[in-house]
Coordinates of N, CA, C and O in Angstrom, one line a residue:
M15 N 13.1 12.0 13.3 CA 11.6 11.0 13.2 C 10.7 11.7 12.7 O 9.6 11.0 12.3
F16 N 10.5 12.9 13.3 CA 9.1 13.6 13.1 C 9.1 13.8 11.3 O 7.8 13.6 11.0
F17 N 10.0 14.2 10.8 CA 10.0 14.6 9.2 C 9.4 12.9 8.7 O 8.6 13.2 7.7
E18 N 10.1 11.9 9.0 CA 9.6 10.5 8.3 C 8.0 10.3 8.8 O 7.5 9.8 7.9
S19 N 8.0 10.4 9.8 CA 6.3 10.2 10.6 C 5.5 11.1 9.7 O 4.3 10.7 9.5
L20 N 5.8 12.3 9.4 CA 4.8 13.2 8.8 C 4.9 12.7 7.3 O 3.8 12.9 6.9
L21 N 5.9 12.3 6.5 CA 5.6 12.0 5.2 C 4.8 11.0 5.1 O 4.2 10.8 4.2
L22 N 5.2 9.8 6.2 CA 4.3 8.5 6.0 C 2.9 9.1 6.3 O 2.3 8.2 5.6
A23 N 2.7 9.7 7.5 CA 0.9 10.1 7.3 C 0.4 10.9 6.3 O -0.6 10.2 5.8
L24 N 1.1 11.7 5.6 CA 0.8 12.3 4.4 C 0.8 11.3 3.1 O -0.5 11.2 2.5
A25 N 1.4 10.4 3.2 CA 1.3 9.2 2.2 C 0.2 8.5 2.5 O -0.6 7.9 1.7
L26 N -0.4 8.1 3.7 CA -1.3 6.9 4.1 C -2.6 7.6 4.2 O -3.7 7.1 4.1
C27 N -2.6 9.1 4.3 CA -3.9 9.6 4.3 C -4.6 10.0 2.9 O -5.4 10.9 3.2
V28 N -3.8 10.0 1.9 CA -4.2 10.2 0.6 C -5.7 9.8 0.4 O -6.6 10.6 -0.5
D29 N -6.1 8.6 0.7 CA -7.2 8.1 0.7 C -8.3 8.7 1.4 O -9.4 9.0 0.7
S30 N -8.0 9.0 2.7 CA -8.8 10.0 3.2 C -9.2 11.1 2.7 O -10.5 11.8 2.7
L31 N -8.6 11.9 2.4 CA -8.6 13.4 1.6 C -9.4 13.1 0.5 O -10.2 14.0 0.0
A32 N -9.1 12.0 -0.6 CA -9.9 11.9 -1.4 C -11.3 11.5 -1.1 O -12.4 12.2 -1.6
V33 N -11.5 10.7 -0.2 CA -12.9 10.4 0.1 C -13.5 11.6 1.0 O -14.8 12.0 0.7
S34 N -12.9 12.5 1.6 CA -13.6 13.3 2.4 C -13.9 14.5 1.4 O -15.1 15.2 1.7
T35 N -13.0 15.0 0.6 CA -13.1 15.9 -0.6 C -14.6 15.4 -1.5 O -15.6 16.2 -1.7
A36 N -14.5 14.3 -1.9 CA -15.8 13.7 -3.0 C -17.4 13.7 -2.1 O -18.0 14.0 -2.7
T37 N -16.8 13.2 -0.9 CA -18.2 13.4 0.2 C -18.8 14.8 0.2 O -19.7 15.0 0.1
A38 N -18.0 15.4 0.8 CA -18.3 17.1 1.0 C -18.8 17.7 -0.3 O -20.0 18.3 -0.4
F39 N -18.2 17.4 -1.6 CA -18.7 17.8 -2.8 C -20.1 17.1 -3.4 O -20.9 18.1 -3.8
S40 N -20.1 15.8 -3.1 CA -21.4 15.6 -3.6 C -22.5 15.5 -2.7 O -23.5 15.4 -3.2
S41 N -22.5 15.4 -1.3 CA -23.6 15.1 -0.7 C -23.9 16.6 0.3 O -24.7 16.7 1.0
H42 N -22.9 17.5 -0.1 CA -23.2 19.1 0.6 C -23.3 18.7 2.2 O -24.1 19.1 3.0
I43 N -22.6 18.0 2.9 CA -22.4 17.6 4.4 C -22.1 19.0 5.0 O -21.5 19.7 4.5
S44 N -22.7 19.2 6.3 CA -22.5 20.2 7.1 C -21.1 20.0 7.8 O -20.3 19.2 7.7
W45 N -20.5 21.3 8.2 CA -19.5 21.3 9.0 C -19.2 20.7 10.3 O -18.2 19.7 10.6
R46 N -20.3 20.3 10.7 CA -20.6 19.1 12.0 C -20.3 18.0 11.5 O -19.5 16.8 11.9
R47 N -20.9 17.4 10.2 CA -20.7 16.1 10.1 C -19.4 15.9 9.3 O -18.6 14.9 9.5
G48 N -18.8 17.1 8.7 CA -17.7 17.0 8.2 C -16.6 16.6 9.3 O -15.5 16.1 9.1
F49 N -16.7 17.5 10.1 CA -15.8 17.4 11.6 C -15.7 15.7 12.0 O -14.7 15.4 12.5
L50 N -16.9 15.6 11.9 CA -17.2 13.7 12.6 C -16.2 13.1 11.4 O -15.7 12.3 12.1
L51 N -16.6 13.2 10.4 CA -15.9 12.4 9.3 C -14.4 12.5 9.5 O -13.8 11.4 9.3
A52 N -14.0 13.6 9.8 CA -12.6 13.7 9.8 C -12.1 13.1 11.2 O -11.1 12.5 11.0
A53 N -12.7 13.3 12.2 CA -12.5 12.6 13.3 C -12.3 11.1 13.4 O -11.3 10.4 13.8
V54 N -13.6 10.6 12.7 CA -13.4 9.3 12.6 C -12.3 8.7 11.5 O -11.6 7.8 11.9
F55 N -12.0 9.2 10.7 CA -10.8 8.8 9.7 C -9.7 8.7 10.4 O -8.7 8.1 10.5
G56 N -9.4 10.1 11.2 CA -8.3 10.4 12.0 C -8.0 9.2 13.1 O -7.1 8.7 13.2
F57 N -9.3 8.8 13.7 CA -8.9 7.5 14.6 C -8.8 6.1 14.1 O -7.7 5.5 14.7
F58 N -9.2 6.0 13.0 CA -9.1 4.6 12.4 C -7.5 4.5 11.4 O -6.8 3.4 11.9
Q59 N -7.4 5.6 11.4 CA -5.9 5.7 10.3 C -4.9 5.5 11.4 O -3.7 5.1 11.1
G60 N -5.2 6.1 12.7 CA -4.1 5.8 13.8 C -4.4 4.5 14.6 O -3.4 3.7 15.1
L61 N -5.6 4.0 14.7 CA -5.7 2.6 15.4 C -5.0 1.3 14.6 O -4.8 0.8 14.9
L62 N -5.3 1.5 13.2 CA -4.9 0.2 12.4 C -3.6 0.2 12.4 O -3.0 -1.0 12.5
P63 N -2.6 1.1 12.1 CA -1.2 1.1 12.1 C -0.7 0.4 13.7 O 0.1 -0.1 13.7
L64 N -1.5 0.8 14.6 CA -1.1 0.4 15.8 C -1.4 -1.0 16.2 O -0.5 -1.8 16.4
A65 N -2.7 -1.6 15.8 CA -3.0 -2.7 15.8 C -2.0 -3.5 14.8 O -1.3 -4.6 15.1
G66 N -1.6 -2.9 13.7 CA -0.5 -3.6 12.8 C 0.8 -3.7 13.4 O 1.5 -5.1 13.5
A67 N 0.9 -2.5 14.3 CA 2.6 -2.6 14.7 C 2.3 -3.5 15.7 O 3.7 -4.3 16.0
L68 N 1.3 -3.8 16.6 CA 1.4 -4.7 17.8 C 1.5 -6.4 17.3 O 2.2 -6.9 17.8
I69 N 1.1 -6.5 16.1 CA 1.2 -8.0 15.5 C 2.6 -8.1 15.3 O 3.6 -9.0 15.2
G70 N 3.2 -6.8 14.5 CA 4.6 -6.8 14.3 C 5.8 -6.8 15.4 O 6.6 -7.8 15.0
V71 N 5.4 -6.6 16.4 CA 6.2 -6.5 17.4 C 6.1 -8.0 17.9 O 6.9 -8.3 18.4
A72 N 4.9 -8.7 17.9 CA 4.9 -10.0 18.5 C 5.4 -11.0 17.4 O 6.0 -12.1 17.9
C73 N 5.8 -10.6 15.9 CA 6.5 -11.7 14.9 C 7.6 -10.9 15.1 O 8.6 -11.8 14.6
E74 N 8.2 -9.8 15.7 CA 9.5 -9.4 15.5 C 10.7 -10.4 15.9 O 11.8 -10.7 15.2
R75 N 10.4 -11.2 17.1 CA 11.8 -12.1 17.7 C 12.0 -13.1 16.6 O 12.8 -13.8 16.6
F76 N 10.8 -13.8 16.2 CA 10.7 -14.9 15.2 C 11.2 -14.2 13.4 O 12.1 -14.9 12.9
M77 N 11.5 -12.9 13.5 CA 11.9 -12.7 12.1 C 12.9 -11.5 12.1 O 13.3 -10.7 11.4
A78 N 13.7 -11.4 13.6 CA 14.5 -10.5 13.5 C 15.7 -10.0 12.5 O 16.0 -9.1 12.3
S79 N 15.7 -11.3 12.0 CA 17.3 -11.1 10.9 C 16.5 -10.7 9.8 O 17.4 -10.3 8.5
I80 N 15.4 -10.4 9.4 CA 14.8 -9.8 8.4 C 13.6 -9.0 8.4 O 13.1 -8.7 7.1
D81 N 13.6 -8.5 9.3 CA 12.3 -7.6 9.7 C 12.4 -6.2 8.9 O 11.6 -6.0 8.2
H82 N 13.5 -5.9 8.3 CA 14.0 -4.8 7.6 C 13.4 -5.1 6.3 O 12.9 -4.2 5.3
W83 N 13.7 -6.2 5.8 CA 13.3 -6.6 4.4 C 12.1 -6.9 4.4 O 11.4 -6.4 3.1
I84 N 11.4 -7.1 5.6 CA 9.8 -7.3 5.4 C 9.1 -5.8 5.4 O 8.1 -5.7 4.6
A85 N 9.5 -5.0 6.2 CA 9.2 -3.8 6.1 C 9.3 -2.7 5.0 O 8.5 -2.4 4.1
F86 N 10.3 -3.2 4.2 CA 10.8 -2.7 2.9 C 9.4 -3.4 1.9 O 9.2 -2.6 1.1
A87 N 9.4 -4.6 1.7 CA 8.7 -5.2 1.2 C 7.4 -4.7 1.4 O 6.3 -4.6 0.6
M88 N 6.9 -4.5 2.4 CA 5.4 -4.4 2.7 C 5.4 -2.6 2.4 O 4.2 -2.6 1.7
L89 N 6.1 -1.7 2.4 CA 5.7 -0.6 1.9 C 6.1 -0.3 0.6 O 5.4 0.3 -0.1
A90 N 7.0 -1.2 0.0 CA 7.0 -1.3 -1.4 C 6.0 -1.5 -2.3 O 5.3 -1.4 -3.3
V91 N 5.1 -2.8 -1.7 CA 4.1 -3.2 -2.1 C 2.8 -2.3 -2.3 O 2.1 -2.1 -3.3
V92 N 2.7 -1.5 -0.9 CA 1.5 -0.9 -0.7 C 2.0 0.4 -1.8 O 0.8 0.9 -2.4
G93 N 3.0 0.9 -2.0 CA 3.3 2.2 -2.7 C 3.2 1.8 -4.0 O 2.8 2.8 -4.7
G94 N 3.8 0.6 -4.4 CA 3.5 0.2 -5.9 C 1.8 0.1 -6.5 O 1.8 0.4 -7.4
R95 N 1.5 -0.4 -5.5 CA 0.0 -0.6 -5.6 C -0.8 1.1 -5.7 O -1.7 1.1 -6.7
M96 N -0.3 1.6 -5.0 CA -1.1 3.0 -4.9 C -0.8 3.9 -6.3 O -1.3 4.4 -6.9
I97 N 0.6 3.6 -7.0 CA 0.9 4.2 -7.9 C 0.2 3.5 -9.0 O -0.2 4.3 -10.2
W98 N 0.0 1.8 -9.1 CA -0.8 1.3 -10.2 C -2.1 1.8 -10.3 O -2.5 2.3 -11.4
E99 N -2.5 1.9 -9.1 CA -3.9 2.5 -9.0 C -4.2 3.7 -9.6 O -5.4 4.1 -10.2
S100 N -3.2 4.4 -9.3 CA -3.3 6.2 -9.8 C -3.6 6.1 -11.1 O -4.1 7.0 -11.8
F101 N -2.9 5.3 -12.2 CA -3.2 5.3 -13.4 C -4.4 4.1 -13.9 O -4.6 4.2 -15.4
H102 N -5.0 3.0 -13.2 CA -5.8 2.5 -13.3 C -7.2 2.3 -12.7 O -7.8 1.6 -13.3
K103 N -7.4 3.6 -12.0 CA -8.8 3.5 -11.7 C -9.7 4.2 -12.4 O -9.4 4.8 -13.3
K104 N -11.1 3.4 -12.7 CA -12.0 3.8 -13.5 C -13.2 4.4 -13.0 O -13.5 3.8 -11.8
G105 N -13.1 5.7 -13.4 CA -14.5 6.3 -12.5 C -14.2 6.7 -11.1 O -13.0 6.6 -10.5
D106 N -15.1 7.6 -10.5 CA -15.1 7.9 -9.2 C -15.5 7.0 -8.2 O -17.1 6.9 -8.1
T107 N -14.9 6.3 -7.6 CA -15.5 4.9 -6.5 C -15.6 5.7 -5.2 O -15.7 5.2 -4.3
H108 N -15.3 6.9 -5.1 CA -15.4 7.5 -3.8 C -17.0 8.5 -3.4 O -17.0 9.3 -2.6
K109 N -18.0 8.2 -4.6 CA -19.2 9.0 -4.5 C -20.0 8.3 -3.6 O -21.1 7.4 -4.0
T110 N -19.9 8.2 -2.4 CA -20.8 7.3 -1.3 C -21.5 8.2 -0.4 O -21.2 9.6 -0.2
N111 N -22.5 8.1 -0.3 CA -23.5 9.0 0.7 C -23.2 8.7 2.1 O -23.5 7.5 2.6
F112 N -22.6 9.5 2.6 CA -22.2 9.2 4.1 C -23.3 9.8 5.0 O -23.3 10.7 6.2
A113 N -24.7 9.3 4.7 CA -25.9 9.5 5.5 C -25.9 9.4 7.2 O -26.3 9.6 7.8
D114 N -25.2 7.9 7.5 CA -25.0 7.7 8.5 C -23.7 7.3 9.3 O -22.9 7.2 8.3
F115 N -23.7 7.2 10.5 CA -22.2 7.0 11.1 C -21.7 5.4 10.8 O -20.6 5.8 10.2
R116 N -22.4 4.7 10.5 CA -22.0 3.2 9.9 C -21.0 3.4 8.8 O -20.3 2.8 8.6
M117 N -21.5 4.2 8.0 CA -21.2 4.4 6.5 C -19.5 4.8 6.5 O -18.8 4.8 6.0
I118 N -19.8 6.3 7.7 CA -18.5 6.8 8.0 C -17.4 5.6 8.3 O -16.2 5.4 8.1
V119 N -17.8 5.0 9.4 CA -16.9 3.8 10.0 C -16.5 3.0 8.9 O -15.1 2.8 8.7
V120 N -17.3 2.4 8.0 CA -17.0 1.6 6.9 C -15.9 2.3 5.9 O -15.0 1.7 5.8
M121 N -15.9 3.6 5.5 CA -15.1 4.2 4.6 C -13.8 4.6 5.6 O -12.6 4.4 5.1
A122 N -14.0 4.9 6.6 CA -12.8 4.9 7.8 C -11.4 3.8 7.6 O -10.7 3.8 7.4
I123 N -12.3 2.7 7.9 CA -11.7 1.3 7.7 C -11.1 1.1 6.3 O -9.8 0.6 6.4
A124 N -11.8 1.1 5.4 CA -11.6 1.0 4.1 C -10.2 1.9 3.8 O -9.5 1.1 3.1
T125 N -10.3 3.2 4.1 CA -9.0 3.7 3.7 C -8.0 3.8 4.6 O -6.8 4.3 4.4
S126 N -8.1 2.6 5.7 CA -7.0 2.7 6.8 C -6.3 1.3 6.7 O -5.4 0.9 7.3
I127 N -6.9 0.5 5.4 CA -6.0 -0.8 5.6 C -4.7 -0.8 5.3 O -3.9 -1.7 5.6
D128 N -4.3 0.2 4.3 CA -2.8 0.3 3.7 C -2.2 0.6 5.3 O -0.8 0.3 5.3
A129 N -2.6 1.4 6.2 CA -1.9 1.8 7.3 C -1.6 0.6 8.3 O -0.6 0.4 9.1
F130 N -2.8 -0.4 8.1 CA -2.6 -1.7 8.9 C -1.3 -2.5 8.8 O -0.5 -2.7 9.4
V131 N -1.2 -2.4 6.9 CA 0.0 -3.3 6.6 C 1.4 -2.5 7.0 O 2.2 -3.5 7.5
V132 N 1.4 -1.4 6.8 CA 2.5 -0.4 7.1 C 2.9 -0.6 8.8 O 3.8 -0.9 9.0
G133 N 1.7 -0.8 9.4 CA 2.0 -0.9 10.7 C 2.7 -2.1 11.3 O 3.4 -2.1 12.2
V134 N 2.3 -3.2 10.5 CA 3.0 -4.5 10.9 C 4.5 -4.5 10.6 O 5.4 -5.0 11.2
G135 N 4.9 -3.4 9.3 CA 6.2 -3.5 8.9 C 7.0 -2.8 10.1 O 8.0 -3.3 10.4
F136 N 6.7 -1.5 10.5 CA 7.2 -0.7 11.4 C 7.3 -1.1 12.8 O 8.0 -1.1 13.7
G137 N 6.2 -2.3 13.0 CA 6.0 -3.0 14.4 C 7.5 -3.9 14.7 O 7.6 -4.0 16.0
M138 N 8.0 -4.5 13.4 CA 8.9 -5.1 13.8 C 10.2 -4.6 14.0 O 11.2 -5.1 14.5
Y139 N 10.5 -3.3 13.8 CA 12.0 -2.7 13.9 C 11.7 -1.4 14.7 O 12.7 -0.5 14.9
R140 N 10.7 -1.0 15.2 CA 10.6 0.4 16.2 C 10.3 0.2 17.4 O 9.7 -1.0 17.5
S141 N 10.8 1.0 18.2 CA 10.2 0.5 19.8 C 9.2 1.1 20.0 O 8.4 1.7 19.2
L142 N 8.4 0.7 21.2 CA 6.8 1.0 21.4 C 6.7 2.7 21.5 O 5.8 2.9 21.1
S143 N 7.7 3.7 22.0 CA 7.6 5.0 22.1 C 7.7 5.4 20.7 O 6.8 6.3 20.3
E144 N 8.4 4.9 19.8 CA 8.4 5.4 18.2 C 7.4 4.7 17.8 O 6.5 5.9 17.1
I145 N 6.5 4.0 18.0 CA 5.3 3.7 17.4 C 4.4 4.2 17.7 O 3.4 4.9 17.2
L146 N 4.1 4.6 19.1 CA 3.1 5.5 19.7 C 3.3 7.0 19.1 O 2.2 7.7 18.8
F147 N 4.6 7.6 18.9 CA 4.5 8.7 18.4 C 4.2 8.6 16.8 O 3.7 9.7 16.4
I148 N 4.5 7.7 15.7 CA 4.4 7.5 14.7 C 2.8 7.7 14.5 O 2.1 8.1 13.6
V149 N 2.1 6.6 15.1 CA 0.8 6.6 15.2 C 0.0 8.0 15.4 O -1.0 8.2 15.2
A150 N 0.2 8.7 16.6 CA -0.2 10.0 17.1 C -0.3 10.7 15.9 O -1.0 11.4 15.2
V151 N 1.0 10.9 15.1 CA 1.0 11.7 13.9 C 0.3 11.5 12.8 O -0.1 12.2 12.1
I152 N 0.2 10.2 12.5 CA -0.5 9.7 11.5 C -2.3 10.1 11.9 O -2.7 10.8 11.0
A153 N -2.7 10.0 13.0 CA -3.8 10.4 13.4 C -4.2 11.7 13.3 O -5.2 12.2 12.7
V154 N -3.4 12.8 13.7 CA -3.4 14.0 13.7 C -3.4 14.3 12.2 O -4.3 15.2 11.8
V155 N -2.5 13.8 11.5 CA -2.4 14.5 10.3 C -3.6 13.8 9.2 O -4.1 15.0 8.5
T156 N -4.3 12.8 9.6 CA -5.2 12.3 9.0 C -6.4 13.3 9.2 O -7.3 13.6 8.1
F157 N -6.7 13.6 10.6 CA -7.6 14.4 10.7 C -7.5 15.7 10.0 O -8.8 16.1 9.5
L158 N -6.5 16.3 10.1 CA -6.4 17.6 9.8 C -6.6 17.9 8.0 O -7.3 18.6 7.3
V159 N -6.1 16.6 7.4 CA -6.1 16.5 6.0 C -7.5 16.1 5.6 O -8.1 16.6 4.5
S160 N -8.0 15.3 6.2 CA -9.6 15.1 5.9 C -10.6 16.3 6.1 O -11.5 16.5 5.4
L161 N -10.2 17.0 7.4 CA -10.9 18.2 7.4 C -10.6 19.0 6.4 O -11.5 19.8 6.2
S162 N -9.3 19.3 5.6 CA -9.2 20.2 4.7 C -9.8 19.8 3.3 O -10.1 20.5 2.8
G163 N -10.0 18.3 3.2 CA -10.9 17.9 2.2 C -12.3 18.2 2.1 O -13.0 18.3 1.2
V164 N -12.8 18.4 3.7 CA -14.1 18.6 3.6 C -14.2 20.0 3.1 O -15.3 20.3 2.2
A165 N -13.3 20.9 3.6 CA -13.5 22.1 3.2 C -13.2 22.5 1.6 O -14.2 23.4 1.1
L166 N -12.4 21.8 1.0 CA -12.1 21.9 -0.6 C -13.5 21.2 -1.3 O -14.2 21.8 -2.2
G167 N -14.1 20.2 -0.8 CA -15.5 19.7 -1.1 C -16.4 20.5 -1.0 O -17.4 20.7 -2.0
R168 N -16.5 21.1 -0.1 CA -17.9 22.0 0.5 C -17.5 23.3 -0.5 O -18.6 24.1 -1.0
R169 N -16.2 23.7 -1.1 CA -16.2 24.7 -2.0 C -16.0 24.2 -3.6 O -15.9 25.0 -4.2
H170 N -16.3 22.9 -3.6 CA -16.1 22.4 -5.1 C -15.0 22.7 -5.7 O -14.9 22.9 -7.0
I171 N -13.9 22.3 -4.9 CA -12.6 22.2 -5.5 C -12.1 21.3 -5.6 O -11.9 20.4 -4.6
P172 N -11.8 20.7 -6.9 CA -11.3 19.0 -6.6 C -9.8 18.8 -6.9 O -9.1 20.0 -6.9
I173 N -9.6 17.8 -6.2 CA -7.9 17.4 -6.0 C -7.7 16.3 -7.0 O -8.5 15.7 -7.8
P174 N -6.7 16.6 -7.4 CA -5.9 15.7 -8.5 C -5.5 14.5 -8.0 O -4.4 13.9 -7.6
E175 N -6.9 13.7 -7.7 CA -6.5 12.2 -7.0 C -5.2 11.3 -7.8 O -4.7 10.6 -7.0
R176 N -5.4 11.2 -9.0 CA -4.4 10.4 -9.8 C -2.9 10.8 -9.2 O -2.1 9.9 -9.2
W177 N -2.5 12.2 -9.3 CA -1.1 12.4 -8.8 C -0.7 12.5 -7.4 O 0.3 12.3 -6.9
T178 N -1.9 12.7 -6.7 CA -1.7 12.4 -5.2 C -1.4 11.1 -4.8 O -0.7 10.7 -4.0
S179 N -2.2 10.5 -5.6 CA -1.9 8.6 -5.2 C -0.6 8.3 -5.7 O 0.3 7.6 -5.1
F180 N 0.0 8.9 -6.9 CA 1.2 8.4 -7.3 C 2.3 9.0 -6.5 O 3.2 8.4 -6.2
A181 N 2.1 10.4 -6.0 CA 3.3 10.8 -5.4 C 3.0 10.1 -3.8 O 4.2 9.8 -3.2
A182 N 1.8 9.7 -3.3 CA 2.0 9.0 -2.2 C 2.6 7.9 -2.2 O 3.5 7.4 -1.3
G183 N 2.3 7.2 -3.3 CA 2.8 5.6 -3.5 C 4.7 5.5 -3.7 O 5.2 4.8 -3.0
C184 N 4.9 6.8 -4.1 CA 6.4 6.8 -4.4 C 6.9 7.2 -3.0 O 8.0 6.7 -2.6
V185 N 6.5 8.1 -2.3 CA 6.6 8.3 -0.5 C 7.1 6.9 0.0 O 8.1 6.8 0.8
L186 N 5.9 6.1 0.0 CA 6.0 4.8 0.7 C 7.3 4.0 0.4 O 8.0 3.4 1.1
I187 N 7.4 3.9 -0.8 CA 8.7 3.2 -1.6 C 9.8 3.7 -1.1 O 10.9 3.1 -0.8
L188 N 10.1 5.0 -1.1 CA 11.0 5.7 -0.5 C 11.3 5.5 1.0 O 12.7 5.3 1.3
L189 N 10.4 5.6 1.5 CA 10.5 5.2 3.1 C 11.0 3.9 3.2 O 11.7 3.6 4.0
G190 N 10.4 2.7 2.3 CA 10.6 1.6 2.7 C 12.3 1.0 2.2 O 13.1 0.6 2.9
T191 N 12.7 1.9 1.3 CA 14.2 1.9 0.5 C 14.8 2.4 1.8 O 15.9 2.0 2.1
H192 N 14.4 3.5 2.5 CA 15.3 4.2 3.4 C 15.7 3.4 4.6 O 16.7 3.1 5.3
T193 N 14.4 2.7 4.9 CA 14.4 1.6 6.0 C 15.4 0.5 5.8 O 16.4 0.4 6.7
L194 N 15.3 0.2 4.6 CA 16.2 -1.3 4.3 C 17.7 -0.5 4.3 O 18.5 -1.5 4.9
I195 N 17.9 0.5 3.7 CA 19.5 0.8 3.4 C 20.3 0.9 5.0 O 21.1 0.7 5.0
E196 N 19.2 1.8 5.6 CA 19.5 2.2 7.2 C 19.9 0.9 8.0 O 20.9 0.7 8.6
H197 N 19.1 -0.2 7.6 CA 19.5 -1.4 8.6 C 20.8 -2.1 8.1 O 21.4 -2.7 8.8
L198 N 20.9 -2.1 6.6 CA 21.9 -2.9 5.8 C 23.4 -2.3 6.4 O 24.1 -2.9 6.2
L199 N 23.0 -0.7 6.4 CA 24.6 -0.1 6.8 C 24.7 -0.3 8.2 O 25.9 -0.2 8.7
T200 N 23.8 -0.6 9.1 CA 24.0 -0.5 10.5 C 24.4 -2.0 11.0 O 24.7 -2.5 12.2
E201 N 24.2 -3.2 10.1 CA 24.3 -4.3 10.5 C 26.0 -4.9 10.2 O 26.8 -4.3 9.7

């Protein structure tokens, strides 16, 4: 379960990596501000899938017979959107000035919406202990990846956002397919 959680976390934090790198690159933020940015991104990247999972848990009893299909569909849609956007984004949408804390929070929430949707899906078929473990992995990985993005941006090292988004989308689709196959084989 750790490897699956790690892959999920890495796929979900691609936007956080891109935003933290672009922010450090364009606004020359300090290490202190970069640490704050990474902490806020990690917090929301963990909080939103937890909120989504709680909604998924509440809906699980009504959808128990199709929960694996819903999880698959959500992961496939989010992954497909990431792949599509990797080839259709125009310009750099991440050149935002993180001058104040409110903007950091807004960007953290914006980069965590996908995690909320994915959380709804795994909330339908995971136990509470599994959900808490996955959420903790997502939060820690996002913090570390965002901090790495700050380091890259401060050194003026660009990341290939198109290909990282494409790879992340593929990982989410594969995780959704794995979930579907696993449940179909155990029925």
